[in-house]
CSV table of C-alpha atoms in Angstrom, one decimal:
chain,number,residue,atom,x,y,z
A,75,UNK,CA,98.7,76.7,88.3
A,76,UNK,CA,100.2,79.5,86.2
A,77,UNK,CA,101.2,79.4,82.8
A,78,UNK,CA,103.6,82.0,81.1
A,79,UNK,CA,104.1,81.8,77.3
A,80,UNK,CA,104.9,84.2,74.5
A,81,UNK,CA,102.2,84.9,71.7
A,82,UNK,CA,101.3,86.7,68.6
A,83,UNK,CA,97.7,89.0,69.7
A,84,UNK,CA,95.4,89.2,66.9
A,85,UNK,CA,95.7,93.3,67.3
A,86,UNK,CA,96.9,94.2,64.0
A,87,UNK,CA,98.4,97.4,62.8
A,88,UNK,CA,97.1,99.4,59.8
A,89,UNK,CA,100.7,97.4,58.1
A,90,UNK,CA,99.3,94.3,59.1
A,91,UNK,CA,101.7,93.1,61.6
A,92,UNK,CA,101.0,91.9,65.2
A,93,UNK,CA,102.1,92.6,68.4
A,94,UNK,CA,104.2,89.9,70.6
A,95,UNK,CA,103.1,89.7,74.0
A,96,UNK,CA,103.9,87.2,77.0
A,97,UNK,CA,100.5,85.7,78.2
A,98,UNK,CA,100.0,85.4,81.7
A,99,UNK,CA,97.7,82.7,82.9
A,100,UNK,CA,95.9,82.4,86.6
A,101,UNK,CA,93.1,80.7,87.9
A,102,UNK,CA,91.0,81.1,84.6
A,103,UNK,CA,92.2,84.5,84.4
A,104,UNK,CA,95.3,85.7,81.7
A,105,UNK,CA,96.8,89.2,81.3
A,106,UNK,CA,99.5,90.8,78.8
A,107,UNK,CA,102.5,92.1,78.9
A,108,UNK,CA,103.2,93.6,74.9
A,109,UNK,CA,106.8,93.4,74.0
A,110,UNK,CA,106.8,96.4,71.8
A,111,UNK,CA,107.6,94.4,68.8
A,112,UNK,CA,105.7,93.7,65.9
A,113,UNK,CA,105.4,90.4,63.2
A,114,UNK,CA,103.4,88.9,60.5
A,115,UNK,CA,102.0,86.0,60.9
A,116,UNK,CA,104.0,84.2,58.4
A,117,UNK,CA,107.5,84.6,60.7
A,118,UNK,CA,105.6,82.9,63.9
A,119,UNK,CA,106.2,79.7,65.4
A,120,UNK,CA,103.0,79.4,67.9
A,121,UNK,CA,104.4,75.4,69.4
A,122,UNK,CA,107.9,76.4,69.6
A,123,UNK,CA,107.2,80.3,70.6
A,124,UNK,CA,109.4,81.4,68.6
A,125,UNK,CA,110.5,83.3,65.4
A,126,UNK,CA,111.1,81.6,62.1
A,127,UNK,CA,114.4,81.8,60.2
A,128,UNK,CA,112.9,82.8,57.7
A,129,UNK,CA,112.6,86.6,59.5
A,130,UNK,CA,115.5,88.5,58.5
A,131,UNK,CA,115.9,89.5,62.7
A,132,UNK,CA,115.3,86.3,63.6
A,133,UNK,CA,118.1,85.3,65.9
A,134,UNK,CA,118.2,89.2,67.9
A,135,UNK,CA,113.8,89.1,68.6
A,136,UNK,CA,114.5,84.8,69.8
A,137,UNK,CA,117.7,86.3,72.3
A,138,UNK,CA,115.0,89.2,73.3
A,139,UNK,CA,111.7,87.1,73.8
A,140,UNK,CA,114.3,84.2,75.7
A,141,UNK,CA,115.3,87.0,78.0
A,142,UNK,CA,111.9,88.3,78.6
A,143,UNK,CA,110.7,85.0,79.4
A,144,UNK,CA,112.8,84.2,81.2
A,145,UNK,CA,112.1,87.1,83.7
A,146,UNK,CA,108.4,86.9,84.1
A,147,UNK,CA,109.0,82.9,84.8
A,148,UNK,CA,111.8,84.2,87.5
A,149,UNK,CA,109.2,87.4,88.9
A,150,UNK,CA,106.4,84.8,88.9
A,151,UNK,CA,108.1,81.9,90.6
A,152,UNK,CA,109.1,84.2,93.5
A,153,UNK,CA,106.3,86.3,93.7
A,154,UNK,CA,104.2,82.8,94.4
A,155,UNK,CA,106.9,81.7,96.8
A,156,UNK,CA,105.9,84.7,98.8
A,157,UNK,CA,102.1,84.4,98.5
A,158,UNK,CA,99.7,81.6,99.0
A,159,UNK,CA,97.2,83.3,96.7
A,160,UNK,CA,98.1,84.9,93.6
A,161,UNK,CA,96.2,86.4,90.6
A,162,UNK,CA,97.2,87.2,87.0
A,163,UNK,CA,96.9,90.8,87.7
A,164,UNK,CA,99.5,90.4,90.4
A,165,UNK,CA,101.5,88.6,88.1
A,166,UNK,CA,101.4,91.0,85.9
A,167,UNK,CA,102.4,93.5,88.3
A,168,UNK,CA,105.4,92.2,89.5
A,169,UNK,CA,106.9,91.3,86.0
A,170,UNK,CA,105.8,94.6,84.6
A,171,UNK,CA,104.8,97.1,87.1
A,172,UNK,CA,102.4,99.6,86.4
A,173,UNK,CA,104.7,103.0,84.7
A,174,UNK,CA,107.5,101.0,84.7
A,175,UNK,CA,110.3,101.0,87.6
A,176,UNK,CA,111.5,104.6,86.9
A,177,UNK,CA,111.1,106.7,89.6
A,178,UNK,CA,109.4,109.7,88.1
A,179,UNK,CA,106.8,107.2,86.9
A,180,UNK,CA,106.0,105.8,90.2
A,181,UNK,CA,106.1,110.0,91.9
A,182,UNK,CA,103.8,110.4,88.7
A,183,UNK,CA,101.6,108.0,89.9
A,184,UNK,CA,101.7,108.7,93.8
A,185,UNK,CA,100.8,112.3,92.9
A,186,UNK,CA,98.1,111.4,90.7
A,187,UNK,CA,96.8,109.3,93.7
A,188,UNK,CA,96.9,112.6,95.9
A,189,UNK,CA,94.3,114.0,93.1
A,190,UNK,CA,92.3,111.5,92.9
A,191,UNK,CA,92.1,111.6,97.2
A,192,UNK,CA,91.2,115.3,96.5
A,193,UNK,CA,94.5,116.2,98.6
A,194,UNK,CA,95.0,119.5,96.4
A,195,UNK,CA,97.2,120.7,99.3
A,196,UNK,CA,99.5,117.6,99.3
A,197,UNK,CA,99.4,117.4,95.3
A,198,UNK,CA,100.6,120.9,94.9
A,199,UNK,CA,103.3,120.9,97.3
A,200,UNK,CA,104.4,117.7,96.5
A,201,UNK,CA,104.4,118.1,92.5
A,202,UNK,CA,106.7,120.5,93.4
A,203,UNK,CA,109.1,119.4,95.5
A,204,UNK,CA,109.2,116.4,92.7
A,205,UNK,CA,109.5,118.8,90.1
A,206,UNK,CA,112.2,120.0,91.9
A,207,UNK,CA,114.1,116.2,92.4
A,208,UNK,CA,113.9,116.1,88.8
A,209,UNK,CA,115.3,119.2,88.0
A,210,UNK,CA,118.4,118.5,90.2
A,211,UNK,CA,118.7,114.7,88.6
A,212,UNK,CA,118.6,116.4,85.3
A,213,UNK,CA,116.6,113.5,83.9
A,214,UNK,CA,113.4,112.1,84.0
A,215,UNK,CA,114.5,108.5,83.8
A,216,UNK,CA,116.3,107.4,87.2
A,217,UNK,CA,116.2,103.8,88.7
A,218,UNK,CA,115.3,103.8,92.1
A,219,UNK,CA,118.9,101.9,93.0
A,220,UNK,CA,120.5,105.2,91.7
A,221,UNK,CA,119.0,107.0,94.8
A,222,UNK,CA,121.4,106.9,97.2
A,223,UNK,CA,122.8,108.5,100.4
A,224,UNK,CA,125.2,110.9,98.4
A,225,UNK,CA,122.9,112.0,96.1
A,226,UNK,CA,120.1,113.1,98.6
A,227,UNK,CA,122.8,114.8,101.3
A,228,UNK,CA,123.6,116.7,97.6
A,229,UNK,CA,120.4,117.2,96.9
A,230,UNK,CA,119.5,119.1,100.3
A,231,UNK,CA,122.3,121.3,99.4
A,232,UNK,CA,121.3,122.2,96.3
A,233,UNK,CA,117.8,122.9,98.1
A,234,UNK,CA,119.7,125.1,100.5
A,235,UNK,CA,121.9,127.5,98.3
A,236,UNK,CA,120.2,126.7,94.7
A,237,UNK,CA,116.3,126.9,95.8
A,238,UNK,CA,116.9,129.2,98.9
A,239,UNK,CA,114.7,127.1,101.0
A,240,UNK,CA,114.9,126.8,104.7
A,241,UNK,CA,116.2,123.5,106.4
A,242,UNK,CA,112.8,122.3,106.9
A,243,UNK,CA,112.1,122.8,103.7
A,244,UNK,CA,114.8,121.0,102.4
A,245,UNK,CA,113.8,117.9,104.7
A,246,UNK,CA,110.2,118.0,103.4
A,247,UNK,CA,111.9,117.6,100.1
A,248,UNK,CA,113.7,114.4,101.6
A,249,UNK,CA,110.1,113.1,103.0
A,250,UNK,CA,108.8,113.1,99.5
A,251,UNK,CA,111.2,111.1,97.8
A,252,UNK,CA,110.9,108.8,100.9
A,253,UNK,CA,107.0,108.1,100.4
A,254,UNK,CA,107.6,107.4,97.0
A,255,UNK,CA,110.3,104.8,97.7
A,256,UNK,CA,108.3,103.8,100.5
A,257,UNK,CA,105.2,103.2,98.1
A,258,UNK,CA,107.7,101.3,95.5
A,259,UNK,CA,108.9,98.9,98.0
A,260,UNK,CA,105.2,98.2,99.2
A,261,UNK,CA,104.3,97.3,95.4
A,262,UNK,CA,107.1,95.2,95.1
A,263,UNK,CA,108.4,97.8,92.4
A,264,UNK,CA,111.6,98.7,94.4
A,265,UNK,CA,113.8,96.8,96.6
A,266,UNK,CA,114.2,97.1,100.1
A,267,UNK,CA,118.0,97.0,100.1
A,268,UNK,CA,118.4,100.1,98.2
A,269,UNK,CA,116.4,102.3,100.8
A,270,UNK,CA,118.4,105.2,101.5
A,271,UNK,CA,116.4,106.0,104.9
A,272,UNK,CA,117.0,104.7,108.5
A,273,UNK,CA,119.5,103.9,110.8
A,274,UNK,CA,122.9,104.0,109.4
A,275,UNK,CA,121.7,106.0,106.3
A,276,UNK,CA,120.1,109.3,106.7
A,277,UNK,CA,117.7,109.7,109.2
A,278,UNK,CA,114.5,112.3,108.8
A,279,UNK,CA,114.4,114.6,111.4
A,280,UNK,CA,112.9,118.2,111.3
A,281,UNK,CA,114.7,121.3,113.4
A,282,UNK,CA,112.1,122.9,115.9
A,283,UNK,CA,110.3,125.7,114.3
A,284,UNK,CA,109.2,128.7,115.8
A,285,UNK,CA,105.7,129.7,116.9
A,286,UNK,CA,104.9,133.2,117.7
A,287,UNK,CA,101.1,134.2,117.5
A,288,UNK,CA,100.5,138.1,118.4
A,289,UNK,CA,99.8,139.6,121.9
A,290,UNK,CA,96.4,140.0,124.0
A,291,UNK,CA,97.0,143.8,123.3
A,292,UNK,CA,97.2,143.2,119.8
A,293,UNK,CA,93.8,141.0,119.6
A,294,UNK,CA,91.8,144.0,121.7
A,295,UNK,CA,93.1,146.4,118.7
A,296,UNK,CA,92.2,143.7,116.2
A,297,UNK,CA,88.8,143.9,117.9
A,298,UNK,CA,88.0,147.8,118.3
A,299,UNK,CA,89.8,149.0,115.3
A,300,UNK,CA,87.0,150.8,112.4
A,301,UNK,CA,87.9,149.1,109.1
A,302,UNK,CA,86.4,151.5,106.0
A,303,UNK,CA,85.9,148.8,103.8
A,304,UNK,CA,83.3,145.4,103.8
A,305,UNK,CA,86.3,143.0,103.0
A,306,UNK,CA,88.4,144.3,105.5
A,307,UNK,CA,86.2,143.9,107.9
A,308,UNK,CA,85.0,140.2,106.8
A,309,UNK,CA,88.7,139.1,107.1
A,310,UNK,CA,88.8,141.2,110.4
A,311,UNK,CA,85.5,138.1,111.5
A,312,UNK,CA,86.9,135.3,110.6
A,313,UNK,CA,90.5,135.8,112.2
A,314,UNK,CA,89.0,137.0,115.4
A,315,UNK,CA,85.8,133.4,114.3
A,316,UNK,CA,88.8,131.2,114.5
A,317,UNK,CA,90.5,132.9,117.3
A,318,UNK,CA,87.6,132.5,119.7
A,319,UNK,CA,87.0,129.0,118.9
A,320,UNK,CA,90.4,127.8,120.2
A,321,UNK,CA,92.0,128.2,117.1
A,322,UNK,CA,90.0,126.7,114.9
A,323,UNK,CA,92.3,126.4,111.3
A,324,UNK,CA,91.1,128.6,108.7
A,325,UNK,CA,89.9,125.4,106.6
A,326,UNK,CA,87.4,124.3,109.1
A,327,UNK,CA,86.4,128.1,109.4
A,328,UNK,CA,85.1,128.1,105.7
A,329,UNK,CA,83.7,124.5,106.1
A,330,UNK,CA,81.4,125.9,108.4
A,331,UNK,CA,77.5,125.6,108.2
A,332,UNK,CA,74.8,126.9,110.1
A,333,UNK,CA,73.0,123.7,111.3
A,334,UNK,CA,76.9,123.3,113.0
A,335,UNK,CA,75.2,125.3,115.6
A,336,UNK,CA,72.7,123.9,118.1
A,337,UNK,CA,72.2,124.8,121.7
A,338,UNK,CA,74.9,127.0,122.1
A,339,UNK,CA,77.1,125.0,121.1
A,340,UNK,CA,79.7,124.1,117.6
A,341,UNK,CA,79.9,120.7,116.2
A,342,UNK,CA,82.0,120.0,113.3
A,343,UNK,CA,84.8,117.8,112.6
A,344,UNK,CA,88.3,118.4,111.7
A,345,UNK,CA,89.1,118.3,108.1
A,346,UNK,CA,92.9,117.7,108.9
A,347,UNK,CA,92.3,114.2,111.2
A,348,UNK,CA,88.7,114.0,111.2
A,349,UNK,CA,87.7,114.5,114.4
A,350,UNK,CA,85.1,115.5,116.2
A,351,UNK,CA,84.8,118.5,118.4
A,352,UNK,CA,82.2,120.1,120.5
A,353,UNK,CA,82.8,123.9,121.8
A,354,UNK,CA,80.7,126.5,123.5
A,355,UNK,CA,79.6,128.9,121.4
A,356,UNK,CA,81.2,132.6,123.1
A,357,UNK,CA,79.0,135.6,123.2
A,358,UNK,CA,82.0,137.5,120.7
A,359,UNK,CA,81.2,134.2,118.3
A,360,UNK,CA,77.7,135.4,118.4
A,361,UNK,CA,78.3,138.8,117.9
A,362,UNK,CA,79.9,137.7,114.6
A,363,UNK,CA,77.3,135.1,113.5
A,364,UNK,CA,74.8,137.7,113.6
A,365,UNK,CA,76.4,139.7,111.1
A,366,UNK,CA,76.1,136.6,108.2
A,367,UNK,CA,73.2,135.7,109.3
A,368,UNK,CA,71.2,137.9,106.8
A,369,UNK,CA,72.6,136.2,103.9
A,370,UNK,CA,71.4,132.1,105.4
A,371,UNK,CA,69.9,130.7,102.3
A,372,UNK,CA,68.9,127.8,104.4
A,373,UNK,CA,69.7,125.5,107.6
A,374,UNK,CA,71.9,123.5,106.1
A,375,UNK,CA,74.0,126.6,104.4
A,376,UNK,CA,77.8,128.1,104.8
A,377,UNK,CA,78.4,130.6,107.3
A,378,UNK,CA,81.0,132.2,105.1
A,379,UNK,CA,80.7,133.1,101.7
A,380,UNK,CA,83.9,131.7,100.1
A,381,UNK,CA,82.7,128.3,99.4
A,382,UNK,CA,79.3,129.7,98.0
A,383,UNK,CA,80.8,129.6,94.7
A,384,UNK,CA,79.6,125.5,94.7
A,385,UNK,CA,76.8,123.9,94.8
A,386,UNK,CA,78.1,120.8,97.0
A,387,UNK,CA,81.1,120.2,98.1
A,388,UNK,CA,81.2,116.4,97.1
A,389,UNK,CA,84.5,117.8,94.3
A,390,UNK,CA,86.8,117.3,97.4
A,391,UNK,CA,90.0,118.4,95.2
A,392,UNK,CA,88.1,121.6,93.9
A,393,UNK,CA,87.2,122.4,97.4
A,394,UNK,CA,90.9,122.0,98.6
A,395,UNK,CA,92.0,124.2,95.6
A,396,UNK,CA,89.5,127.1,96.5
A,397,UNK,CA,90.1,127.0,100.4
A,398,UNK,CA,94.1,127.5,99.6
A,399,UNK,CA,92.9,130.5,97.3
A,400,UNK,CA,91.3,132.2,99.6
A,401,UNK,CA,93.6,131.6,102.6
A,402,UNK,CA,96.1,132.8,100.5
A,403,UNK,CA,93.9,135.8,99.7
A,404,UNK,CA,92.6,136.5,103.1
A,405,UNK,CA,96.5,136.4,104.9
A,406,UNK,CA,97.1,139.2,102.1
A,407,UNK,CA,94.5,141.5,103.5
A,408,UNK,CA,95.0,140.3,107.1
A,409,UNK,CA,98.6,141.4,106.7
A,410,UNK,CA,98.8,144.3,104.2
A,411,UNK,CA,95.8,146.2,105.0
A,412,UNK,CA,93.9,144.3,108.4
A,413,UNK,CA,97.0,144.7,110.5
A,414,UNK,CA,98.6,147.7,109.0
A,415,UNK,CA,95.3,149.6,110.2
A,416,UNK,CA,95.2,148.4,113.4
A,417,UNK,CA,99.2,149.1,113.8
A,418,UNK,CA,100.4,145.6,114.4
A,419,UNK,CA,103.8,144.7,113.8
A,420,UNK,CA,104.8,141.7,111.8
A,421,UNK,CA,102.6,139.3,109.7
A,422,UNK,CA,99.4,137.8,110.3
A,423,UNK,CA,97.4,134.5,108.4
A,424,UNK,CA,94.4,132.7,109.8
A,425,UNK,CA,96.9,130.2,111.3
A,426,UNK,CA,98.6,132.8,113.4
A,427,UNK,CA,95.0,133.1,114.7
A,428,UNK,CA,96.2,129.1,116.6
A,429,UNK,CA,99.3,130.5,117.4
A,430,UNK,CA,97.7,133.6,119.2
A,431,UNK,CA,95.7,131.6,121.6
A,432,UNK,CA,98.5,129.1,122.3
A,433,UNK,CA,100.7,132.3,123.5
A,434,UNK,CA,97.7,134.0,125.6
A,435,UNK,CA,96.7,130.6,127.1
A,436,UNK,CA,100.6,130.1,128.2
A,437,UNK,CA,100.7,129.2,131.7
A,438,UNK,CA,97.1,130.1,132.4
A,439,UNK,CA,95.4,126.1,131.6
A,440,UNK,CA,96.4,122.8,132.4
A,441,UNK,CA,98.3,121.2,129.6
A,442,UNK,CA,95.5,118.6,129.0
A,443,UNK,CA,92.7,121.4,128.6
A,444,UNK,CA,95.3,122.7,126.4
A,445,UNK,CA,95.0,119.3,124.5
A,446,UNK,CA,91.2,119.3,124.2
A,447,UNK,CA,91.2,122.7,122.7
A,448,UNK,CA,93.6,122.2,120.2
A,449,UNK,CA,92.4,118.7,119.5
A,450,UNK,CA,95.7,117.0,119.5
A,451,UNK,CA,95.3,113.4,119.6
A,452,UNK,CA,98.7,113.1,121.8
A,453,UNK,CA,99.5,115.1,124.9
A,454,UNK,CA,103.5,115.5,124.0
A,455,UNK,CA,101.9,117.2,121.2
A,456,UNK,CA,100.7,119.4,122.9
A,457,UNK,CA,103.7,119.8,124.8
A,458,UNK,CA,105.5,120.6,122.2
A,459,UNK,CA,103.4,123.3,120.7
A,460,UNK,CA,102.9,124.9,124.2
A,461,UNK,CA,106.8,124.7,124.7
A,462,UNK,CA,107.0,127.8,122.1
A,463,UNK,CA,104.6,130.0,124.4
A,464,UNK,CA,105.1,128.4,128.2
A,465,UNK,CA,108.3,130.6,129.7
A,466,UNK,CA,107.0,131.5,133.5
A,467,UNK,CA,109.3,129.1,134.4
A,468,UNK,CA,112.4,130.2,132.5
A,469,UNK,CA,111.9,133.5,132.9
A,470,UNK,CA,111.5,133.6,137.2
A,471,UNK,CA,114.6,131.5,137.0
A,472,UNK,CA,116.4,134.2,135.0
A,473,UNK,CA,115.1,136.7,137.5
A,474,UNK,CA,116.3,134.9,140.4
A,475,UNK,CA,119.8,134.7,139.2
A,476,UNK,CA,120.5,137.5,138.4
A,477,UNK,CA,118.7,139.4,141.0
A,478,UNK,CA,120.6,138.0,143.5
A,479,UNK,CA,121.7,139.4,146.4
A,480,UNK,CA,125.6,139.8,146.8
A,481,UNK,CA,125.8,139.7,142.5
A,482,UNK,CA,127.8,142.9,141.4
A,483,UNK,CA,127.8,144.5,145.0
A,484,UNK,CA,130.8,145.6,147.0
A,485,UNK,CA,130.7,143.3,149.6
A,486,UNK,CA,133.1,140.9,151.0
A,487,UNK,CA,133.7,137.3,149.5
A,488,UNK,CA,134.4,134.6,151.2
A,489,UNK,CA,138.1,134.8,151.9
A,490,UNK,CA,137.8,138.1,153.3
A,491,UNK,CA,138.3,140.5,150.4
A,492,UNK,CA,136.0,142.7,148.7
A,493,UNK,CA,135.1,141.3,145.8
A,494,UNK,CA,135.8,143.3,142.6
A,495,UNK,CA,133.7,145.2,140.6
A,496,UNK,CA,134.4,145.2,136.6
């Protein structure tokens, strides 16, 4: 059985006053909720919880505590309603949940989760995007009720035309705010009513994006071009590295460690889903190995330098944060120096390195080899991301139509007359 009362904590402050506190009682267990009101001794009725009027305040703290009561016996009464089992803690949760039911308090704590995951990529973009929520709300203090359909559709727009961001963009802005509220409603911090997402209200769906990934022609000039200086030539490896391992991202590139390697073969696991993958090792791979192979300070060591700078990489959120550092870096060569050189049009990043072999593999593999290489754990997936690279099809339509015999001639049409030419 639970037991809910008010008391005064022997916590004094340096004036000697105490704080009032509601007492939550569980299964042996208690935990408190402080008021944020302070009172000597001498004012406090313990039996009748209550303050003495004697206390010049008397009457406004018993209307306060008799409210706050109140509502932690309401909170705990259906909380136990819902669950067969529940502890003090929980109690305590639900009556007063942990940064309080603002929603900047609950983002602050989602993205504080992210860091403590090591998810630097997650916590950076979405501190932002949360940053920028705030920044259109103009306050820090919003209740999650005040979150409603009008106020995100106005939101996006002031994404679009106030941020300058693109329309996926603006959505991923949408998804935060929806794992937040999503998070709230789990805790039993929000209600489930005022969701603004789902049928009826708005409705998260991204617009296709484009993937283009540079030619075959482009890849051989990427391959014999001379490159005068070291760097250029080690960001030159590990776009061409990831290329010839399917695509490999650029993360998984860094990851990499010698004892990877065995019999020809890679074996490492995906850092963005975790799993595993197996792939021959090509002869242009092993061209490229041999190059770092000098510097191998041991079997279990990193191919690539950039991670070097650690000793382990147990700090999973350091790691994160040096890997975007140096894909940042290495895109910057690839495109302002790498590609100038080789006298590529357009921009390249170690992720246009995936998009590359998507386009050159186009028609010429089955959709589910397709799958393997890319590691996509669904096939539509795949689908889709071949979609952007696959256009055999339309394109022999398009020649057949308009290649047509009798289109734009002189002959005669079906009536009899000649048909005209514009």
């Amino acid at each position: 059985m639970s037991v809910i009362k008010v008391v005064l904590r022997k916590k004094p402050k340096a004036d000697g006053t105490l704080p009032l506190a509601i007492r939550l009682y569980k299964d042996g267990k208690e935990n408190y909720i402080y008021l944020g009101y302070y009172l000597s001794s001498e004012f406090w009725d313990a039996e009748k919880q209550r303050v003495k009027k004697s206390h010049p305040n008397s009457a406004r703290m018993n209307n306060l505590i008799a409210k706050k009561l109140s509502e932690a016996m309401d909170k705990t009464l259906e909380l136990e309603a819902a669950r067969e089992h529940v502890s003090s803690m929980a109690m305590k949760q639900k009556v007063r949940p942990k940064g309080g039911k603002n929603f900047f308090t609950q983002a602050d704590l989602y993205i504080q989760t992210l860091k403590e995951a090591g998810k630097y990529n997650r916590y950076n973009s979405d501190k932002s995007k949360i940053a920028c929520f705030k920044a259109f709300c103009g306050t820090s203090d919003i209740a999650f009720s005040d979150i409603t359909v009008p106020l995100l559709e106005k939101f996006k727009h002031y994404c679009l035309t106030e941020r300058k961001v693109c329309e996926r963009t603006a959505i991923n802005h949408w998804v935060v705010v929806r794992t937040v509220f999503s998070q709230a409603i789990k805790s039993e911090i929000a209600d489930i009513r005022h969701y603004p997402f789902g049928r009826g209200k708005i409705v998260i769906k991204f617009p296709e994006t484009k993937k283009v990934g540079i030619s075959a022609e482009d890849v051989q000039k990427l391959e014999r071009i001379d490159l005068p200086y070291p760097i250029q030539n080690h960001v030159r490896n590990l776009w061409l590295f990831a290329f010839y391992f399917g695509g490999m991202r650029g993360a998984d590139v860094l990851r990499l460690r010698w004892s990877d390697f065995k019999d020809g073969r890679l074996y490492y696991t995906m850092g963005k889903n975790l799993k595993p993958v197996s792939l021959k090792v090509p002869e242009k791979a092993v061209a490229i190995l041999k190059m770092y192979k000098p510097d191998q300070r041991s079997e279990d060591d990193l191919v690539f330098p950039e991670l070097k700078v650690f000793d382990n990489l147990d700090d999973n959120f350091k790691v994160q944060k040096q890997i975007a550092l140096s894909l940042c870096r290495l895109d910057k060569i690839l495109t302002d120096k790498v590609a100038a050189k080789a006298k590529i049009n357009g921009r390249i990043t170690m992720h246009i390195a995936r998009h590359t072999f998507g386009r050159i593999a186009g028609d010429t593999i089955a959709l589910t080899t397709a799958q393997k290489l890319f590691r996509h754990s669904d096939i539509s997936t795949t689908m889709g991301y071949m979609n952007n690279f696959i256009h055999k099809d339309e394109d022999d339509a398009l020649d057949r139509v308009i290649n047509f015999k009798g289109v734009n001639d002189n002959k005669t049409t079906g009536r009899g007359r000649k048909a005209k030419v514009v």
